Amino acid sequence: MTTLIIDDEAPARTIVRQYLADFPQVRIVGECADGFAAVESIAQLQPELVFLDIQMPGLNGFEVLGRLEQVPRVVFSTAYDQYALSAFEAGALDYLLKPYDRTRFRRAVDRVLQHTADAPDANLQRLLQRLEDARSTMPAPAAPAAFPPRLFVPQGARLVAVPVETIRWVEAAGDYATLHTTTGQHLSNLGITALQHRLDPQRFLRIHRSVLVALNAVSELERDGSGGYYATLEGGKVVRVSRSYADALRPLLG
């Protein structure tokens, strides 16, 4: 497994390098000391795993991930425990709180290796089953106030109501987003993240940083060979489930 070490402190990088010597199945391909270099190195080297500090010059660890098209497996390492929840929400496989010892580090790497060893067919089957369950028994929104039945989009000088039940997928369009519905396309003045918060997560899933889909619109999934999937929607549209979002989905699959 190719690995990149990202930390602005040289002693911290040295510890990771020394501890990784216990794992011949892990190969270090580089080191970075700031966020901008991390983004460039990940894009160039395409590591399968990164050990990522959170507080760094230039960009913090979360901002680094936000700039990536494909996010590798991530183990965060930081001296600040308040970032733990955000780290796991970002799809991290583990969170090392400095200072950590070799035993704690070994548990983190073992978790990564076990995650890699999980059968992809089993993961795919669980995801397919969840999509099928969502299509057959679509749960109601948790509360009308939290998940409105309609979204309003600008059309000239007017605001037009778009029923949420007609939305099949949402695509980022710069600071805005395009709603692809059963009746046509509508440009929302909200970004995709804002729309994600307004749509029921039991009915809509973020599968890429630029794509949000209705679960009951997904008819087929196919592995892409790099840890993600290709999702075929009603009508034949194919959208990609990036590896970072596929990893985040797996804990929800049961």
Tab-separated table of C-alpha atoms in Angstrom:
chain	number	residue	atom	x	y	z
A	1	MET	CA	0.000	0.000	0.000
A	2	THR	CA	1.561	3.292	-1.092
A	3	THR	CA	1.577	5.901	1.667
A	4	LEU	CA	2.198	9.641	1.960
A	5	ILE	CA	3.125	11.271	5.294
A	6	ILE	CA	1.797	14.830	5.740
A	7	ASP	CA	2.796	16.826	8.822
A	8	ASP	CA	4.436	20.215	9.271
A	9	GLU	CA	6.596	18.889	12.132
A	10	ALA	CA	9.672	16.904	11.097
A	11	PRO	CA	9.780	14.852	14.348
A	12	ALA	CA	6.155	13.776	13.800
A	13	ARG	CA	6.974	12.626	10.253
A	14	THR	CA	9.975	10.721	11.596
A	15	ILE	CA	7.818	8.846	14.125
A	16	VAL	CA	5.344	7.780	11.439
A	17	ARG	CA	8.208	6.668	9.188
A	18	GLN	CA	9.829	4.656	11.986
A	19	TYR	CA	6.571	3.005	13.054
A	20	LEU	CA	5.681	2.113	9.468
A	21	ALA	CA	8.920	0.106	9.270
A	22	ASP	CA	6.982	-2.611	11.120
A	23	PHE	CA	4.687	-3.013	8.110
A	24	PRO	CA	6.465	-4.359	5.008
A	25	GLN	CA	3.147	-4.236	3.135
A	26	VAL	CA	3.173	-0.423	3.376
A	27	ARG	CA	5.517	1.616	1.142
A	28	ILE	CA	6.199	5.312	1.803
A	29	VAL	CA	6.219	7.315	-1.436
A	30	GLY	CA	6.785	10.793	-0.014
A	31	GLU	CA	6.436	13.376	2.750
A	32	CYS	CA	4.898	16.872	2.863
A	33	ALA	CA	5.156	19.706	5.373
A	34	ASP	CA	2.247	21.952	4.349
A	35	GLY	CA	-1.255	21.779	2.923
A	36	PHE	CA	-0.555	23.083	-0.569
A	37	ALA	CA	2.298	20.624	-1.068
A	38	ALA	CA	-0.005	17.871	0.198
A	39	VAL	CA	-2.637	18.590	-2.451
A	40	GLU	CA	0.001	18.609	-5.203
A	41	SER	CA	1.710	15.427	-3.972
A	42	ILE	CA	-1.530	13.479	-3.578
A	43	ALA	CA	-2.584	14.433	-7.111
A	44	GLN	CA	0.812	13.464	-8.510
A	45	LEU	CA	1.632	10.333	-6.487
A	46	GLN	CA	-1.916	8.968	-6.014
A	47	PRO	CA	-1.115	7.292	-2.656
A	48	GLU	CA	-3.540	4.697	-1.360
A	49	LEU	CA	-3.141	5.959	2.224
A	50	VAL	CA	-2.154	9.269	3.822
A	51	PHE	CA	-1.222	10.076	7.395
A	52	LEU	CA	-2.583	13.610	7.607
A	53	ASP	CA	-1.996	16.314	10.207
A	54	ILE	CA	-4.873	18.764	10.708
A	55	GLN	CA	-3.241	22.062	11.678
A	56	MET	CA	-0.676	22.954	8.989
A	57	PRO	CA	0.543	26.044	7.137
A	58	GLY	CA	-1.348	26.993	3.989
A	59	LEU	CA	-4.247	24.556	4.193
A	60	ASN	CA	-5.432	22.478	7.136
A	61	GLY	CA	-6.096	18.762	6.749
A	62	PHE	CA	-9.804	19.175	6.017
A	63	GLU	CA	-9.116	21.842	3.391
A	64	VAL	CA	-6.622	19.491	1.739
A	65	LEU	CA	-9.289	16.813	1.397
A	66	GLY	CA	-11.757	19.368	0.070
A	67	ARG	CA	-9.453	20.135	-2.870
A	68	LEU	CA	-9.046	16.537	-3.994
A	69	GLU	CA	-10.946	14.887	-6.817
A	70	GLN	CA	-10.199	11.432	-5.404
A	71	VAL	CA	-9.553	11.129	-1.679
A	72	PRO	CA	-7.247	8.306	-0.512
A	73	ARG	CA	-7.697	6.393	2.713
A	74	VAL	CA	-6.941	8.770	5.572
A	75	VAL	CA	-5.568	8.430	9.091
A	76	PHE	CA	-5.573	11.814	10.832
A	77	SER	CA	-2.889	12.626	13.378
A	78	THR	CA	-3.110	15.729	15.547
A	79	ALA	CA	-2.491	17.060	19.030
A	80	TYR	CA	-6.069	18.390	19.254
A	81	ASP	CA	-8.908	16.042	20.196
A	82	GLN	CA	-11.708	18.484	19.240
A	83	TYR	CA	-11.341	17.538	15.580
A	84	ALA	CA	-12.152	13.855	16.073
A	85	LEU	CA	-15.831	14.004	15.091
A	86	SER	CA	-15.107	16.086	12.005
A	87	ALA	CA	-12.339	13.666	11.035
A	88	PHE	CA	-14.649	10.664	11.042
A	89	GLU	CA	-17.344	12.647	9.235
A	90	ALA	CA	-14.710	13.303	6.565
A	91	GLY	CA	-14.300	9.543	6.130
A	92	ALA	CA	-11.097	9.008	8.154
A	93	LEU	CA	-10.310	5.400	9.037
A	94	ASP	CA	-8.655	6.392	12.313
A	95	TYR	CA	-7.648	9.379	14.418
A	96	LEU	CA	-4.265	9.372	16.163
A	97	LEU	CA	-4.062	11.818	19.066
A	98	LYS	CA	-0.477	12.974	19.635
A	99	PRO	CA	1.541	11.815	21.404
A	100	TYR	CA	0.728	8.196	20.533
A	101	ASP	CA	2.840	5.104	21.025
A	102	ARG	CA	3.752	2.257	18.691
A	103	THR	CA	0.908	0.064	19.973
A	104	ARG	CA	-1.739	2.677	19.194
A	105	PHE	CA	-0.161	3.301	15.785
A	106	ARG	CA	-0.205	-0.430	15.020
A	107	ARG	CA	-3.935	-0.598	15.768
A	108	ALA	CA	-4.535	2.222	13.307
A	109	VAL	CA	-2.554	0.557	10.522
A	110	ASP	CA	-4.162	-2.817	11.227
A	111	ARG	CA	-7.569	-1.141	10.852
A	112	VAL	CA	-6.527	0.291	7.487
A	113	LEU	CA	-5.246	-3.061	6.265
A	114	GLN	CA	-8.410	-4.822	7.416
A	115	HIS	CA	-10.520	-2.213	5.648
A	116	THR	CA	-8.529	-2.868	2.467
A	117	ALA	CA	-8.960	-6.630	2.843
A	118	ASP	CA	-12.771	-6.442	3.050
A	119	ALA	CA	-14.366	-8.233	0.124
A	120	PRO	CA	-15.488	-5.659	-2.473
A	121	ASP	CA	-18.314	-7.906	-3.607
A	122	ALA	CA	-19.757	-7.911	-0.093
A	123	ASN	CA	-19.532	-4.121	0.110
A	124	LEU	CA	-21.225	-3.766	-3.252
A	125	GLN	CA	-24.005	-6.186	-2.321
A	126	ARG	CA	-24.734	-4.291	0.898
A	127	LEU	CA	-24.882	-1.002	-0.972
A	128	LEU	CA	-27.154	-2.456	-3.635
A	129	GLN	CA	-29.447	-3.862	-0.957
A	130	ARG	CA	-29.658	-0.474	0.767
A	131	LEU	CA	-30.586	1.184	-2.508
A	132	GLU	CA	-33.206	-1.472	-3.188
A	133	ASP	CA	-34.693	-1.049	0.288
A	134	ALA	CA	-34.852	2.708	-0.224
A	135	ARG	CA	-36.729	2.280	-3.500
A	136	SER	CA	-39.293	-0.128	-2.081
A	137	THR	CA	-39.949	1.587	1.264
A	138	MET	CA	-39.141	5.263	0.931
A	139	PRO	CA	-39.262	6.773	4.430
A	140	ALA	CA	-41.067	10.035	5.011
A	141	PRO	CA	-39.029	13.157	5.829
A	142	ALA	CA	-38.149	13.487	9.501
A	143	ALA	CA	-40.007	16.780	9.755
A	144	PRO	CA	-41.576	19.060	7.161
A	145	ALA	CA	-39.737	22.047	8.574
A	146	ALA	CA	-36.364	20.286	8.283
A	147	PHE	CA	-36.938	18.692	4.872
A	148	PRO	CA	-39.318	20.823	2.797
A	149	PRO	CA	-41.433	19.052	0.138
A	150	ARG	CA	-40.560	21.765	-2.397
A	151	LEU	CA	-37.528	23.851	-3.312
A	152	PHE	CA	-37.899	27.288	-4.880
A	153	VAL	CA	-35.645	28.200	-7.791
A	154	PRO	CA	-35.381	31.530	-9.637
A	155	GLN	CA	-36.960	31.804	-13.068
A	156	GLY	CA	-36.626	35.325	-14.368
A	157	ALA	CA	-38.196	37.649	-11.805
A	158	ARG	CA	-40.162	34.795	-10.202
A	159	LEU	CA	-39.448	31.928	-7.821
A	160	VAL	CA	-40.801	28.604	-9.062
A	161	ALA	CA	-41.549	25.623	-6.806
A	162	VAL	CA	-39.841	22.314	-7.657
A	163	PRO	CA	-41.321	19.282	-5.842
A	164	VAL	CA	-38.525	17.388	-4.096
A	165	GLU	CA	-40.061	14.067	-5.155
A	166	THR	CA	-39.329	14.946	-8.804
A	167	ILE	CA	-35.576	15.476	-8.234
A	168	ARG	CA	-33.485	12.585	-9.545
A	169	TRP	CA	-30.015	14.055	-9.049
A	170	VAL	CA	-28.257	17.319	-8.260
A	171	GLU	CA	-25.091	18.543	-9.966
A	172	ALA	CA	-22.775	21.291	-8.718
A	173	ALA	CA	-22.518	24.290	-11.046
A	174	GLY	CA	-19.900	26.590	-9.537
A	175	ASP	CA	-21.490	28.366	-6.576
A	176	TYR	CA	-24.906	27.102	-7.692
A	177	ALA	CA	-26.407	23.706	-8.483
A	178	THR	CA	-28.520	22.178	-11.235
A	179	LEU	CA	-31.572	20.151	-10.214
A	180	HIS	CA	-32.225	17.342	-12.676
A	181	THR	CA	-35.884	16.404	-12.303
A	182	THR	CA	-38.428	14.199	-14.051
A	183	THR	CA	-39.729	17.291	-15.857
A	184	GLY	CA	-36.487	19.084	-16.755
A	185	GLN	CA	-33.551	21.006	-15.319
A	186	HIS	CA	-33.598	23.948	-12.911
A	187	LEU	CA	-30.696	26.108	-11.751
A	188	SER	CA	-30.832	26.647	-7.992
A	189	ASN	CA	-29.165	29.658	-6.413
A	190	LEU	CA	-27.993	27.368	-3.595
A	191	GLY	CA	-24.769	25.367	-3.723
A	192	ILE	CA	-24.748	21.579	-3.554
A	193	THR	CA	-23.750	21.495	0.140
A	194	ALA	CA	-26.602	23.808	1.113
A	195	LEU	CA	-29.024	21.649	-0.879
A	196	GLN	CA	-27.670	18.517	0.762
A	197	HIS	CA	-28.634	19.961	4.154
A	198	ARG	CA	-32.162	20.728	2.924
A	199	LEU	CA	-32.819	17.262	1.489
A	200	ASP	CA	-33.708	14.234	3.583
A	201	PRO	CA	-30.541	12.080	3.954
A	202	GLN	CA	-32.777	8.997	3.985
A	203	ARG	CA	-33.815	9.867	0.438
A	204	PHE	CA	-30.771	11.650	-1.021
A	205	LEU	CA	-27.081	10.744	-0.808
A	206	ARG	CA	-23.929	12.688	-1.667
A	207	ILE	CA	-21.892	10.352	-3.870
A	208	HIS	CA	-19.305	12.829	-5.142
A	209	ARG	CA	-18.279	16.317	-4.133
A	210	SER	CA	-20.253	17.573	-7.145
A	211	VAL	CA	-23.134	15.058	-7.269
A	212	LEU	CA	-26.115	14.276	-5.010
A	213	VAL	CA	-28.583	11.551	-6.045
A	214	ALA	CA	-32.057	10.399	-5.080
A	215	LEU	CA	-31.744	6.841	-3.781
A	216	ASN	CA	-34.851	5.663	-5.597
A	217	ALA	CA	-33.403	6.908	-8.913
A	218	VAL	CA	-30.417	4.535	-8.759
A	219	SER	CA	-31.002	1.396	-10.798
A	220	GLU	CA	-27.514	-0.138	-10.992
A	221	LEU	CA	-24.036	0.037	-9.445
A	222	GLU	CA	-20.752	-1.094	-10.947
A	223	ARG	CA	-17.308	-1.019	-9.313
A	224	ASP	CA	-14.847	1.339	-11.010
A	225	GLY	CA	-11.740	-0.628	-10.007
A	226	SER	CA	-10.353	2.044	-7.657
A	227	GLY	CA	-12.665	1.749	-4.648
A	228	GLY	CA	-15.578	3.729	-6.043
A	229	TYR	CA	-18.575	2.882	-8.197
A	230	TYR	CA	-20.446	3.943	-11.295
A	231	ALA	CA	-24.138	4.484	-10.557
A	232	THR	CA	-26.693	4.209	-13.363
A	233	LEU	CA	-29.792	6.319	-12.832
A	234	GLU	CA	-33.246	6.080	-14.346
A	235	GLY	CA	-33.029	7.021	-18.008
A	236	GLY	CA	-29.488	5.676	-18.350
A	237	LYS	CA	-27.510	8.576	-16.877
A	238	VAL	CA	-24.252	7.299	-15.323
A	239	VAL	CA	-22.633	9.194	-12.436
A	240	ARG	CA	-19.562	8.311	-10.414
A	241	VAL	CA	-19.520	7.423	-6.717
A	242	SER	CA	-16.051	8.635	-5.673
A	243	ARG	CA	-13.998	6.443	-3.382
A	244	SER	CA	-14.145	8.953	-0.526
A	245	TYR	CA	-17.953	8.911	-0.490
A	246	ALA	CA	-18.093	5.145	-1.027
A	247	ASP	CA	-15.940	4.692	2.090
A	248	ALA	CA	-18.193	7.024	4.055
A	249	LEU	CA	-21.251	5.022	2.957
A	250	ARG	CA	-19.997	1.637	4.091
A	251	PRO	CA	-20.586	2.154	7.838
A	252	LEU	CA	-24.244	2.849	6.968
A	253	LEU	CA	-24.697	-0.377	5.047
A	254	GLY	CA	-24.950	-2.687	8.023
